[in-house]
XYZ file of C-alpha atoms in Angstrom:
298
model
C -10.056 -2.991 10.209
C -12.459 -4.002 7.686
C -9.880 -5.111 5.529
C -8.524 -7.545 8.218
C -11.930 -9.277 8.714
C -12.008 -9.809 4.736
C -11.653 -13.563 4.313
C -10.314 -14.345 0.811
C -12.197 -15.845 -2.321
C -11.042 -19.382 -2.935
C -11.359 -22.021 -6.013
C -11.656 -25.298 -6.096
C -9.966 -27.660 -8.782
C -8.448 -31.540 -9.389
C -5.382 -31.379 -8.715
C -2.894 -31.921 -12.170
C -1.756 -35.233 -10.528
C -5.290 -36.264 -9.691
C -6.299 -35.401 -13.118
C -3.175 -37.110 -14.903
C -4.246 -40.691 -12.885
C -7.720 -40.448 -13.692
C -6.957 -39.949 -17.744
C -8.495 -36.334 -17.467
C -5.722 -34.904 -19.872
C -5.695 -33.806 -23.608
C -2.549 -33.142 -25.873
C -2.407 -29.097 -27.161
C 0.669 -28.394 -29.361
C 2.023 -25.226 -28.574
C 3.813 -23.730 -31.158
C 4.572 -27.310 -32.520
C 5.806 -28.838 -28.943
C 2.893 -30.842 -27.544
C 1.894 -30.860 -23.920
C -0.266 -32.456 -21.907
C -3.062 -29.794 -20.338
C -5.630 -31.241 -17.770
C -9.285 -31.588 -19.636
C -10.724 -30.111 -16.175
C -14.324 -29.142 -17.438
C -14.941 -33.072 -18.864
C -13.778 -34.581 -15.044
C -15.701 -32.174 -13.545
C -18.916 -33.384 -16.003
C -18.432 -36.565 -15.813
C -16.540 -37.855 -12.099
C -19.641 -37.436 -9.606
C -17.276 -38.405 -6.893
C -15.364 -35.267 -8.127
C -18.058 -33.125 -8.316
C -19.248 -33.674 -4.318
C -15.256 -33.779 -2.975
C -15.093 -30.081 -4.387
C -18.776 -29.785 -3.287
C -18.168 -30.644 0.383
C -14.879 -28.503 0.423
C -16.308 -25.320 -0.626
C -19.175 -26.117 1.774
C -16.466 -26.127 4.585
C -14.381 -23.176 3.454
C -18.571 -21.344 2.903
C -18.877 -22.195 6.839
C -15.760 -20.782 8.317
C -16.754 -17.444 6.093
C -14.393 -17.888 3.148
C -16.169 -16.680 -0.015
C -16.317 -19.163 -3.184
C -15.967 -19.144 -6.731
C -17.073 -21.935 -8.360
C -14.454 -23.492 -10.640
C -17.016 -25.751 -13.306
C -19.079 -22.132 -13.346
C -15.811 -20.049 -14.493
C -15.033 -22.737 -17.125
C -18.291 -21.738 -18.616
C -17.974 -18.494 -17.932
C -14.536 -18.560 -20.019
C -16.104 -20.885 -22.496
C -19.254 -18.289 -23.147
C -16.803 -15.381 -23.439
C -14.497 -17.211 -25.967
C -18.121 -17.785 -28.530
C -18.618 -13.844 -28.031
C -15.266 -12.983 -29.300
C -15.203 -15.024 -31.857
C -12.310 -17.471 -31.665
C -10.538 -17.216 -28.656
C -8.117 -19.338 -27.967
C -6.735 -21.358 -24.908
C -3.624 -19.095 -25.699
C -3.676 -16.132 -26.642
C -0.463 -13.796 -27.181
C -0.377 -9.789 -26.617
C 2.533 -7.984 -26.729
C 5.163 -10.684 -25.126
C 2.420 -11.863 -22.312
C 1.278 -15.045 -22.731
C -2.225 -15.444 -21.025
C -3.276 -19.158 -19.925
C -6.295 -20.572 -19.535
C -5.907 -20.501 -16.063
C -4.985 -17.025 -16.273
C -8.269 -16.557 -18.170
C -10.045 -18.077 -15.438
C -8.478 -16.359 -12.720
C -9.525 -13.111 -14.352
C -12.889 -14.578 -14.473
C -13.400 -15.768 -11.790
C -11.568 -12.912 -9.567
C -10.729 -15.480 -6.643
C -7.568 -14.666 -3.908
C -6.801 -18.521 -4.213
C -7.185 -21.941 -5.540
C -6.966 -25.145 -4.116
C -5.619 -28.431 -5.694
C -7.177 -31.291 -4.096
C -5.653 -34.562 -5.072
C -7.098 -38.231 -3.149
C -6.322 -41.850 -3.712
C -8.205 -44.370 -2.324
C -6.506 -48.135 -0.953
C -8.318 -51.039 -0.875
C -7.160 -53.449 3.047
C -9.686 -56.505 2.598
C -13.120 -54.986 2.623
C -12.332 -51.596 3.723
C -11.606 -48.169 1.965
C -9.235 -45.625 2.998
C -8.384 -42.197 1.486
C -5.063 -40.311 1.525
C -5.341 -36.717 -0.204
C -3.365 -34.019 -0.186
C -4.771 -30.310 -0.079
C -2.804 -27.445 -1.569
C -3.699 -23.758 -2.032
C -1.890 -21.712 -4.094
C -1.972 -17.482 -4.594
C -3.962 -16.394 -8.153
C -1.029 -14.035 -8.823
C 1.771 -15.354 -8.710
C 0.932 -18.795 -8.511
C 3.361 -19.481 -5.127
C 2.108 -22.280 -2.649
C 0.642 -20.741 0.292
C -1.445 -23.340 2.444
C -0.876 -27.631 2.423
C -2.206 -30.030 3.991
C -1.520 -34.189 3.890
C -3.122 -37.328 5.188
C -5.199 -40.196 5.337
C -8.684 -41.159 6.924
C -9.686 -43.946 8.751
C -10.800 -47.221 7.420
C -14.157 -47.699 6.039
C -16.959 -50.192 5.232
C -19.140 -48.437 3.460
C -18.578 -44.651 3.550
C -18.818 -43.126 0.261
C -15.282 -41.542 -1.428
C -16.287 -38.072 -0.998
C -17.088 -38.994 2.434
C -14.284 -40.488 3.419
C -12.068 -37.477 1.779
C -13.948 -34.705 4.071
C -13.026 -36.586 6.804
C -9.174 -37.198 6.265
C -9.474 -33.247 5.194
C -11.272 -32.417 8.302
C -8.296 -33.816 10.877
C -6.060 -31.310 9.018
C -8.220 -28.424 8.548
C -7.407 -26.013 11.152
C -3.352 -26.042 10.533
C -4.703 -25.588 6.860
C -6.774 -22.524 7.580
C -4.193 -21.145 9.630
C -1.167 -20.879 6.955
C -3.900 -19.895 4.041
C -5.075 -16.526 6.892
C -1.799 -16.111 7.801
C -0.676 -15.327 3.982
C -3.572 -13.459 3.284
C -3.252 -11.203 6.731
C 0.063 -10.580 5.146
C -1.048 -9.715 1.855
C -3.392 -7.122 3.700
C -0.476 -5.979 5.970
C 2.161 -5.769 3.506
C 0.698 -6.342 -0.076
C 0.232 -8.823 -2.544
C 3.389 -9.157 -5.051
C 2.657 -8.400 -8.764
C 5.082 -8.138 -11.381
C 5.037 -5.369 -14.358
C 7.241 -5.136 -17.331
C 7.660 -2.179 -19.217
C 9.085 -1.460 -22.554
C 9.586 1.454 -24.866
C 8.518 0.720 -29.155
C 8.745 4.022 -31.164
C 9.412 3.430 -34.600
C 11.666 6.907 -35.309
C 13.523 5.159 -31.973
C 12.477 9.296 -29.971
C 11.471 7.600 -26.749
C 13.113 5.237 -24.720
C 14.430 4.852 -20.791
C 16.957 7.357 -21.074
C 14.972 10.154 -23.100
C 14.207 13.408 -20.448
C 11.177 15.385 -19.537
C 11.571 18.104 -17.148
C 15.372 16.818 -17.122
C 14.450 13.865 -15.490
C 15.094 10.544 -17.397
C 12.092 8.257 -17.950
C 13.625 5.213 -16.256
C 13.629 7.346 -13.250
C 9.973 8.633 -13.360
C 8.986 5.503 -13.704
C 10.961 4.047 -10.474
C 9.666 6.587 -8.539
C 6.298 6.434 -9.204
C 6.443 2.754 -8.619
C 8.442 3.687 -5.015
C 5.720 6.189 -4.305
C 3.119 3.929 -5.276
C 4.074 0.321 -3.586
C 3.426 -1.107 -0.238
C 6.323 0.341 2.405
C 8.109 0.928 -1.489
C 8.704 -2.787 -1.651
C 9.739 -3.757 -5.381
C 12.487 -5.695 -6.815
C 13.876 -3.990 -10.435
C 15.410 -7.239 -11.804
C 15.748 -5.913 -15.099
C 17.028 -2.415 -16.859
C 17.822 -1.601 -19.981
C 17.784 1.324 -22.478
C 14.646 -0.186 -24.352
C 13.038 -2.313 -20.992
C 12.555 -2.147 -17.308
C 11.166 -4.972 -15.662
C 9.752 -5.245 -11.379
C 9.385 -7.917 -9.997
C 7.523 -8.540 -6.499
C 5.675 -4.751 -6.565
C 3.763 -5.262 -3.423
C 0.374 -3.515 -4.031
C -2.794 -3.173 -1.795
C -4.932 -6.049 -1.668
C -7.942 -3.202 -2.146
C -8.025 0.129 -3.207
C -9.230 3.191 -1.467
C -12.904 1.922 -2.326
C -12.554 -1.855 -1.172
C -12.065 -2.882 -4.470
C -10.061 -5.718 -5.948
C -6.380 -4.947 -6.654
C -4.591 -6.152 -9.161
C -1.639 -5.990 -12.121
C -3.921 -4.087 -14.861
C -5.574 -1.613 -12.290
C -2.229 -0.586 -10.960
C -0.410 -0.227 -14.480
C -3.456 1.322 -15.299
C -2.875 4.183 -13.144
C 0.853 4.136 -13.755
C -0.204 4.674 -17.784
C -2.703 7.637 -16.719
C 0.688 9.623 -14.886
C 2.457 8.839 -17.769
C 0.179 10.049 -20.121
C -0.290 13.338 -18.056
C 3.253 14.087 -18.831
C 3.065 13.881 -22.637
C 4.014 10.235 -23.063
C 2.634 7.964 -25.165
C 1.776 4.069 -23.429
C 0.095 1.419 -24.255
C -1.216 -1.436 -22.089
C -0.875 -4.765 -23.023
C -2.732 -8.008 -21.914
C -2.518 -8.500 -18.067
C -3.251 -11.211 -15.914
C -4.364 -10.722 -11.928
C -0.504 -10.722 -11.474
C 1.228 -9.676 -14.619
C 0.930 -6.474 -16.883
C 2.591 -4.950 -19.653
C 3.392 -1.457 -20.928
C 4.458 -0.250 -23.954
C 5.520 3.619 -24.146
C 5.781 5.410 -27.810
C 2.853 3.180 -28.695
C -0.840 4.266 -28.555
């Protein structure tokens, strides 16, 4: 019961679109191919109207009890961890996972959900009007949840961030309802993570088929992840002799202490059982809804 009065943790950022229209976007090259990533932490620095539109929308989601993490304050809190280590990157790579700066601010930032809010304003004579479009969208697997569409009324002299919590506010309860409704779900029947698995052992000993206790490792490892999912909901979508990937592992939202769930806690205890049995793992990066394991490596 006090997991169904839990109201989730939500983040607020421009929306890509909104961010692309505004010129808030840099060029990275990735591995010589160069993309366009939004420059979120300069438009949220330097676009004041930006700054209160997020401002008034976490003030709404604060007052109907949603808890908030502040998207500027991870940015910095990314930013601050990247000058400790020493070089970290936007991208980092870790045994086959690719981690995103989203992903690194996710992890920071520990939030349930984030929402894109994208506005444009139109100019009739002397009046403004706004049109915006809401979206939330889960941490871990990145799936839309929650939208929400429309446009305000007419203005003389209302201020942008103004008009944009109005049009917001005609849409708001149908918006609340889908983003509770997934996360009563999510409590009900788990969150979906996904967890890939593969076996490295240079004198090629270990791999899915190798036995202990004359079961075969592909098959301890199923049915620990059977035993260990939400109503043993999990999609294998890949198995090989050196690989085993799941897909949609539902998992508690909390564990047995009301803490957090998420890809790296529950692989986490998956390495531990394996471990008890003799077998080498290692665990790779993770995100909130990815995580990797390695068995024959330590």
């Amino acid at each position: 019961m006090a997991q169904k009065a839990t109201r989730p943790r939500v983040m607020v950022r421009p929306a890509e679109t909104w961010c692309t229209e505004n010129g808030y976007m840099s060029v990275h090259e990735n591995h010589d191919i160069k993309e366009l990533i939004p420059d979120y932490q300069v438009a949220l620095q330097t676009n004041g109207d930006l700054t209160l539109v997020i401002s008034k929308i976490e003030s709404l989601m604060n007052d109907r009890g949603f808890r908030i993490s502040n998207f500027l304050q991870a940015i910095r809190g990314v930013k601050a961890q990247a000058a400790r280590n020493n070089g970290l990157t936007s991208k980092t790579t870790g045994n086959g996972i690719a981690v995103s700066f989203m992903d690194e601010i996710n992890n920071m930032a520990k939030a349930d959900v984030y929402f894109d809010v994208y506005w444009k304003v139109s100019k009739n004579g002397p009046k403004n009007t706004v049109s915006y479009t809401l979206s939330a969208y889960d941490t871990y697997t990145y799936n839309s949840i929650a939208s929400a569409s429309g446009t305000g009324s007419p203005s003389f002299t209302a201020e942008i961030p103004v008009l944009v919590e109005e049009a917001v506010m005609n849409n708001m309860d149908s918006f609340l309802e889908q983003l509770q409704g997934y996360f009563d779900d999510c409590i009900e029947n788990g969150r979906a993570i996904s967890l890939e698995i593969n076996t490295f052992d240079e004198d090629g000993s270990i791999d899915m088929e190798s036995l202990y206790d004359g079961r075969e490792l592909r098959e301890i490892i199923e049915d620990w992840i059977s035993d260990n999912s939400v109503n043993r909901s999990y999609n294998l979508v890949d198995d090989t002799e050196t690989a085993m990937v799941f897909q949609d592992v539902r998992i508690p939202l909390y564990d047995e202490r009301e803490r957090p769930m998420n890809a790296g806690i529950y692989a986490r205890s998956l390495r531990k059982y394996l471990e008890s049995l003799q077998i080498p793992v290692k665990q790779g990066n993770n995100t909130l809804g990815r995580c990797q394991l390695i068995i024959g490596q330590k």
